[in-house]
CSV table of C-alpha atoms in Angstrom, one decimal:
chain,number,residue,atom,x,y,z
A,1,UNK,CA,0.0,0.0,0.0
A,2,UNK,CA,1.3,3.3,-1.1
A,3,UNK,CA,2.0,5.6,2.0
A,4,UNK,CA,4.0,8.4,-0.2
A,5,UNK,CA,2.7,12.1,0.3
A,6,UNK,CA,3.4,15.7,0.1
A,7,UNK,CA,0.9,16.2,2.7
A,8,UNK,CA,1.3,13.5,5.6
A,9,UNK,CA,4.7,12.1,5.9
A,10,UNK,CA,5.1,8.3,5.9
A,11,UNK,CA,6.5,6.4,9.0
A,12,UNK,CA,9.9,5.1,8.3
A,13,UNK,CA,9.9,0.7,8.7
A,14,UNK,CA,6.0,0.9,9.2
A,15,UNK,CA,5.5,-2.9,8.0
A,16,UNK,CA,1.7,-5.3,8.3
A,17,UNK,CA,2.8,-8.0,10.6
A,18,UNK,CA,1.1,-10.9,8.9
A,19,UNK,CA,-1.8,-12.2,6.7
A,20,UNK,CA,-4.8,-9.9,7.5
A,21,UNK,CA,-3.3,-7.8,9.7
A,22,UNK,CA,-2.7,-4.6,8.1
A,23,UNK,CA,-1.0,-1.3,9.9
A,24,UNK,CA,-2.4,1.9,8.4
A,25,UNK,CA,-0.1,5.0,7.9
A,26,UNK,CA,-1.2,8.2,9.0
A,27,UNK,CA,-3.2,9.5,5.6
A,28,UNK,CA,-5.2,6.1,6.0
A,29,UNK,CA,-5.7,6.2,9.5
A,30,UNK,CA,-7.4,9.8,9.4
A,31,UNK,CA,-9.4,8.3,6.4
A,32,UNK,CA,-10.7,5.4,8.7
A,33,UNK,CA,-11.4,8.0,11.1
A,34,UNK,CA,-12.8,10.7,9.3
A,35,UNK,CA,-15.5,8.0,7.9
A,36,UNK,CA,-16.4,6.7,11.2
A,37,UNK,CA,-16.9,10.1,12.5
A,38,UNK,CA,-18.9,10.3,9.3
A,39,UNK,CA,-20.3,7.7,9.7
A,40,UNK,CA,-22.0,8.5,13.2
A,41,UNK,CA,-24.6,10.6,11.5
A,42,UNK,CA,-27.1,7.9,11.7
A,43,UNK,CA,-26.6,7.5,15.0
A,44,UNK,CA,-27.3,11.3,15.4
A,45,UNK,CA,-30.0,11.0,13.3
A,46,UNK,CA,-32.1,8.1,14.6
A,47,UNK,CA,-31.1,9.5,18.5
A,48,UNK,CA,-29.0,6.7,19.2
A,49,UNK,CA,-26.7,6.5,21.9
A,50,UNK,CA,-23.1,5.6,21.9
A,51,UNK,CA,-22.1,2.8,23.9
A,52,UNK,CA,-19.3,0.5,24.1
A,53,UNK,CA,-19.5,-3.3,23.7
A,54,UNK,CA,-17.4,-6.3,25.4
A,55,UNK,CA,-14.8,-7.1,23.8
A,56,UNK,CA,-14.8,-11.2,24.4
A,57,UNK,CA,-18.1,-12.6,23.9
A,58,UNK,CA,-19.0,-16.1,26.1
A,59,UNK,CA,-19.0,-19.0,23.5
A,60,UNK,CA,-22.1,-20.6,25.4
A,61,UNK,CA,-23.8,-17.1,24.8
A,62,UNK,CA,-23.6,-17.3,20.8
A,63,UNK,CA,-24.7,-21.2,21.4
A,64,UNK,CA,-28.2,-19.8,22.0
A,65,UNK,CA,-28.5,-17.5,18.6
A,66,UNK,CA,-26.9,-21.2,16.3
A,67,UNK,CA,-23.7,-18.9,15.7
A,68,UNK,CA,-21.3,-22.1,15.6
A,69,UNK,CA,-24.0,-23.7,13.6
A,70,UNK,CA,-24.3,-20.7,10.8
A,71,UNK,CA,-20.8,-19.7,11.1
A,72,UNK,CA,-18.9,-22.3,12.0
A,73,UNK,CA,-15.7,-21.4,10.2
A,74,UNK,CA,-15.8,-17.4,11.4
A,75,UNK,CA,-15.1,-18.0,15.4
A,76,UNK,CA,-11.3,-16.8,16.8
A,77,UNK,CA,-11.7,-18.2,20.2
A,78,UNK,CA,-9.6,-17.0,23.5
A,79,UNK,CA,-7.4,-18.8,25.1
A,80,UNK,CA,-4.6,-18.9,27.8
A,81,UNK,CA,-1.5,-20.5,28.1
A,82,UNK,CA,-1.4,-23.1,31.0
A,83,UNK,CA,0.5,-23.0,33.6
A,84,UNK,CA,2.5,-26.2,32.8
A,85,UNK,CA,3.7,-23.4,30.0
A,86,UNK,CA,4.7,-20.3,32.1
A,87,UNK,CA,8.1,-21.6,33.6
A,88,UNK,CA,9.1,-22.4,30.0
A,89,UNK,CA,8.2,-18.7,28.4
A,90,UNK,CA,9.8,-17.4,31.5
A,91,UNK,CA,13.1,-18.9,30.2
A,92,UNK,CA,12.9,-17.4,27.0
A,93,UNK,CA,11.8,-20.4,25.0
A,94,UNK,CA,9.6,-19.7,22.0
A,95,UNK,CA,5.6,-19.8,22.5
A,96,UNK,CA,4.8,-21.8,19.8
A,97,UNK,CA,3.6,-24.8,20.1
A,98,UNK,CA,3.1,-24.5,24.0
A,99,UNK,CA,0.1,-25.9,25.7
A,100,UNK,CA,-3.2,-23.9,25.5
A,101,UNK,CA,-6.3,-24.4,27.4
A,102,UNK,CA,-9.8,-22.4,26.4
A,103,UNK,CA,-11.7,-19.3,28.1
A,104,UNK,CA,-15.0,-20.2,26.8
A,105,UNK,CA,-14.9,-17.1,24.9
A,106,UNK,CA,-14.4,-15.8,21.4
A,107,UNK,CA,-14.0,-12.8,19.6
A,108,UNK,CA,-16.7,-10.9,18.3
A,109,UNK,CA,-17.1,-11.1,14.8
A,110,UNK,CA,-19.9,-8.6,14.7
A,111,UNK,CA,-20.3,-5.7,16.7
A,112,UNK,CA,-24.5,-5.9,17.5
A,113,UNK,CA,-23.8,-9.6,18.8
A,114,UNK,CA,-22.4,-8.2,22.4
A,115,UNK,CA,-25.2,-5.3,22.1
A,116,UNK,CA,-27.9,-8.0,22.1
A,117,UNK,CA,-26.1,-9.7,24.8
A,118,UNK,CA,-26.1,-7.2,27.1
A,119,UNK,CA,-30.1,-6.2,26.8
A,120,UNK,CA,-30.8,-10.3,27.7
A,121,UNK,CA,-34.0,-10.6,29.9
A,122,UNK,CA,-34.5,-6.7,29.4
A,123,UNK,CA,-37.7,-4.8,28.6
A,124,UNK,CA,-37.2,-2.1,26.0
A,125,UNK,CA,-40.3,-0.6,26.5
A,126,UNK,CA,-43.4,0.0,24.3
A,127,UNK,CA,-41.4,2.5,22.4
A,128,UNK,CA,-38.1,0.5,21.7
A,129,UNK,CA,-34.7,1.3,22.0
A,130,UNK,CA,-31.9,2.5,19.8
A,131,UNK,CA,-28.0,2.6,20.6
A,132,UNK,CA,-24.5,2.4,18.7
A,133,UNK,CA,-21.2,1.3,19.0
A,134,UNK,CA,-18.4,0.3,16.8
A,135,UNK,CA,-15.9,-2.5,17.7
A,136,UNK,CA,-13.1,-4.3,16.6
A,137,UNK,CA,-14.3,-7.4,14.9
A,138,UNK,CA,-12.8,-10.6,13.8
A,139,UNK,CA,-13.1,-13.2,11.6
A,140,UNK,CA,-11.4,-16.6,10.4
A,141,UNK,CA,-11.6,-16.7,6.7
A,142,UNK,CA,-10.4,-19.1,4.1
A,143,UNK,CA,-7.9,-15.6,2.4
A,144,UNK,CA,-7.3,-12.2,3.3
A,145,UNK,CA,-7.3,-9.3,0.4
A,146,UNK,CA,-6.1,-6.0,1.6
A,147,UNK,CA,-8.7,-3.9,3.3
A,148,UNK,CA,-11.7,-5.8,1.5
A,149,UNK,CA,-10.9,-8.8,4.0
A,150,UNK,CA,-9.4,-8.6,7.1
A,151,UNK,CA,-9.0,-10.7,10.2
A,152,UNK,CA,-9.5,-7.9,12.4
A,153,UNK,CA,-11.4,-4.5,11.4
A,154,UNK,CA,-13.5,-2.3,12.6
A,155,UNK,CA,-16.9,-2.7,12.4
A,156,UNK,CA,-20.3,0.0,13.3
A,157,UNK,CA,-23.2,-0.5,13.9
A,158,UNK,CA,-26.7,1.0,14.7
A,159,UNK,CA,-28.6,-1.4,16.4
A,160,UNK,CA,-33.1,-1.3,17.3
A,161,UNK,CA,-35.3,-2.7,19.0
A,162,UNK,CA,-38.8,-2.4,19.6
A,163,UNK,CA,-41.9,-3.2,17.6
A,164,UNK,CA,-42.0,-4.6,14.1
A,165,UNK,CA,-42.8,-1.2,12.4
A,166,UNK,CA,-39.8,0.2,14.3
A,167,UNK,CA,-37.6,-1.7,12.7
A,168,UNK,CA,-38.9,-2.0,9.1
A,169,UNK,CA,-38.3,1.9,10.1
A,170,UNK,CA,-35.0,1.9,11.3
A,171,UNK,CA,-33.4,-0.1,8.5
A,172,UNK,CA,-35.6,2.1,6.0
A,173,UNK,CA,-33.6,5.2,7.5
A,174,UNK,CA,-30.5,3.4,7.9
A,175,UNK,CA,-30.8,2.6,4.1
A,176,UNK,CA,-31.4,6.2,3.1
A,177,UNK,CA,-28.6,7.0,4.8
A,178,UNK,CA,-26.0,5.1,3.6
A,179,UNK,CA,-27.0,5.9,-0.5
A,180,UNK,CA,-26.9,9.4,1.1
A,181,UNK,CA,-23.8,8.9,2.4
A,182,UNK,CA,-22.1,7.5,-0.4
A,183,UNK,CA,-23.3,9.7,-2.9
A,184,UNK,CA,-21.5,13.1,-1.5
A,185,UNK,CA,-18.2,10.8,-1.2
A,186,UNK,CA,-18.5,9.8,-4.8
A,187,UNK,CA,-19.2,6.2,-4.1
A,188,UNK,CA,-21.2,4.0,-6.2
A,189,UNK,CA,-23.1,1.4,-4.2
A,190,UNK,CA,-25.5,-1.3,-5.6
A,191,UNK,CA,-27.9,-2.8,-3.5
A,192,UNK,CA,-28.2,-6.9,-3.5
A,193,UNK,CA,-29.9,-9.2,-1.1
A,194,UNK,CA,-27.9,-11.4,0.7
A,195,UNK,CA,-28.1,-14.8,2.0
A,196,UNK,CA,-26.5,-14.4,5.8
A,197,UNK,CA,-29.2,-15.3,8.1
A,198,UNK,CA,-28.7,-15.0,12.3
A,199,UNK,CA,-30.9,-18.4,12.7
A,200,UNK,CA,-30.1,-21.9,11.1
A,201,UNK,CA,-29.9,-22.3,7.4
A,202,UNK,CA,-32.0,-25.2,7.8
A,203,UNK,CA,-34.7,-24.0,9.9
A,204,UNK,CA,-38.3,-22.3,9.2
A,205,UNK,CA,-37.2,-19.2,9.6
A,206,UNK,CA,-34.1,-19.3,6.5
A,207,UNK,CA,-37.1,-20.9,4.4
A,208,UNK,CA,-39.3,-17.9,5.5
A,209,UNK,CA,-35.7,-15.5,4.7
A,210,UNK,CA,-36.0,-17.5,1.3
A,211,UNK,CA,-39.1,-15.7,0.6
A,212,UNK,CA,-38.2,-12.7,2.6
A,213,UNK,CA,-35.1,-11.6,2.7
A,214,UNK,CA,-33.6,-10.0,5.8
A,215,UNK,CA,-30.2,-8.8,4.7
A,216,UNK,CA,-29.3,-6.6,1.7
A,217,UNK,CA,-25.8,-5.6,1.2
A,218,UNK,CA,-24.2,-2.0,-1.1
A,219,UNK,CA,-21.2,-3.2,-2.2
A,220,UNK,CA,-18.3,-0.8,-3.9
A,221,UNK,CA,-18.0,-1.4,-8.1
A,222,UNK,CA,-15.6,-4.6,-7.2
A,223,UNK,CA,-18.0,-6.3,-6.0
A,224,UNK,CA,-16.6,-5.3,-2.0
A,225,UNK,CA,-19.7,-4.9,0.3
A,226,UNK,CA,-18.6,-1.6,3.0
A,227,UNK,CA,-22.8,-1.4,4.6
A,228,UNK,CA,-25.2,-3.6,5.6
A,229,UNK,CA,-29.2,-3.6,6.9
A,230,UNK,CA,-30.0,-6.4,8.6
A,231,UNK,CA,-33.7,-7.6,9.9
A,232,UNK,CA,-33.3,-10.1,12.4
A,233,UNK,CA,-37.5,-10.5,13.0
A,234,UNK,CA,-38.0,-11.3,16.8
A,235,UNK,CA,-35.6,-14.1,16.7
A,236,UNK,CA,-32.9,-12.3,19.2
A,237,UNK,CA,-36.3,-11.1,21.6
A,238,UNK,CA,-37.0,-14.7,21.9
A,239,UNK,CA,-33.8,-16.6,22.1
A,240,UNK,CA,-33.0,-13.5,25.0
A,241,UNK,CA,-36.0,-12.7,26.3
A,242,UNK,CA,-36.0,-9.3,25.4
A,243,UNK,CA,-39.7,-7.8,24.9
A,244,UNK,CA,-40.9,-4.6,23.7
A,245,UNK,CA,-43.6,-3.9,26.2
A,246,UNK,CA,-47.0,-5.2,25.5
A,247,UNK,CA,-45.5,-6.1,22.0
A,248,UNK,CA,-44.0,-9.1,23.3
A,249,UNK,CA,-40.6,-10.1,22.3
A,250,UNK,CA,-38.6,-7.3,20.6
A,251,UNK,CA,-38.2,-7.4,16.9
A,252,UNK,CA,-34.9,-5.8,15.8
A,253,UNK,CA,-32.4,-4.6,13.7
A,254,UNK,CA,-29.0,-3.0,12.6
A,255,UNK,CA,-27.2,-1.5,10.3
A,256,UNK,CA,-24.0,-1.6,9.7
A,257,UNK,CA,-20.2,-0.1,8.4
A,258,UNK,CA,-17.2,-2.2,7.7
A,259,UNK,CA,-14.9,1.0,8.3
A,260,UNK,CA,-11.6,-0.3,6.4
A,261,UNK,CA,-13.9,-1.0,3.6
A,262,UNK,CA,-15.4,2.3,3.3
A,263,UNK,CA,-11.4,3.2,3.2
A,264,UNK,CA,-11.0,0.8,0.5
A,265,UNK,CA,-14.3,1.7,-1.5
A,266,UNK,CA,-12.9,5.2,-1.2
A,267,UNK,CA,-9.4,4.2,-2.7
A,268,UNK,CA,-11.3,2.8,-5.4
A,269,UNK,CA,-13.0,5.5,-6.2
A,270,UNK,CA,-10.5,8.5,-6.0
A,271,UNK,CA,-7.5,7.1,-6.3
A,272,UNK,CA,-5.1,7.4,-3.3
A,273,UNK,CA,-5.3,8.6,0.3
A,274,UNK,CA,-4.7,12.2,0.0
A,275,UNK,CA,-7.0,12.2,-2.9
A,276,UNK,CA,-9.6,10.4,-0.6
A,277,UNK,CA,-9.1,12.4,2.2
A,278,UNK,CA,-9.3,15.9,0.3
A,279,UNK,CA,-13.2,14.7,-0.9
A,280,UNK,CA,-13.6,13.7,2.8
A,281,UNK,CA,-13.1,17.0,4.1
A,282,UNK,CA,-15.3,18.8,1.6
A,283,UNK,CA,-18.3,16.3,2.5
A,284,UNK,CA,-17.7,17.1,6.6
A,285,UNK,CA,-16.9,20.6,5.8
A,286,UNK,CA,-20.8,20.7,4.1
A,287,UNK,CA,-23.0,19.7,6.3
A,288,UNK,CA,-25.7,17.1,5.0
């Protein structure tokens, strides 16, 4: 990745450490942030709240919502080194290949997942809820690509819930916004539904999704999807025993920004950092 500019120096032996692991210079790391902070609009918009996530999620916890049985492939668990290991790292000796024993707990791969969590056995009231966070996410894959797939990124997201309306609402809004969005940074999205259901594949509800579909994706020329609107029915209100009042169990939904992809979908489009950077500052310098 090209770090050369007459405008933000580049960091002498700055270097990725590995295979989807990617260190950003300066000129793409006040890209990343410049679109999150961009990004937080909808938050502002929808008067959602920013709040900040666990960063280990419990393993038995996804159990519930069939995430090992969807994503199987996707989980980075945590683990420790035993103690049988510590005298031998103490001397020196290399780490590999030592003796590890598991947490019970995994990183998240998607930021609403610890959100949902949190509200378990909650009651969001007749009128719903709405909050936001962003998170570092991660994700076993079978290749990394640059930006377009890392193993850890930053993801945010704008997560509701409330009554069925409400979220039919919320990812309406959260739609709008992102076309919005991407228009004044000169980024052309297409809009495609895709098959990524929270439930199992093989229950009623992924033959309802069949019919319905609950996720659509806008994805950079490339083919690189950088936003997501996800309808996740009442399936997280029931497995957690969330309710919405006298709706019974909360319906919800999110929407949500892969943040080194909207760096990437901006490289795309304008050809290097500075050049991203300099149509950045005239959208934030303009308010919507």
């Amino acid at each position: 990745m090209s770090t050369t500019s007459a405008t933000t120096p580049p960091v002498p032996g700055l270097r990725s450490p590995g295979p989807g692991l990617i260190t950003l210079d300066p000129a793409h790391t006040a890209l990343l942030r410049g679109l999150d902070t961009l990004l937080t609009g909808l938050a502002a918009r929808l008067s959602a709240p920013e709040v900040t996530g666990p960063p280990l999620l419990a393993a038995d916890d996804l159990a519930r919502l069939d995430y090992f049985r969807n994503f199987p492939h996707l989980g980075v668990s945590a683990a420790r080194f035993t103690p049988d290991a510590y005298d031998a790292l103490a001397a020196g000796q290399a780490p590999g290949g030592r003796p590890l024993e598991p947490t019970g707990y995994v990183l998240p791969s998607a930021t609403c997942y610890g959100l949902l969590l949190s509200l378990a056995g909650t009651d969001v009231g007749d009128d719903g809820l709405r909050i936001s966070a962003a998170g570092r996410c991660f994700r076993n894959e079978t290749h990394y690509d640059g930006l377009r797939r890392l193993w850890g990124f930053h993801m945010r997201e704008v997560v509701y819930l409330g009554t069925q309306d409400g979220a039919l609402e919320h990812l309406e809004r959260g739609g709008a916004f992102i076309q919005e969005t991407a228009d004044r940074l000169g980024l052309a999205l297409t809009r495609a539904t895709a098959d990524d259901p929270f439930y199992d594949k093989g229950g009623s509800r992924a033959r309802l999704m069949a019919l319905d579909p609950v996720k659509h994706e806008y994805s950079a020329p490339d083919g690189t999807a950088i936003a997501s609107v996800n309808r996740h029915r009442n399936f997280f209100g029931e497995r957690l025993g969330i309710r919405a009042g006298d709706h019974g169990p909360a319906y919800s939904a999110c929407v949500a920004f892969g943040v080194e992809r909207w760096v990437h979908g901006m490289l795309l489009a304008h050809g290097g950092p500075e050049q991203a950077l300099d149509r950045l500052r005239a959208v934030t310098a303009t308010p919507a």
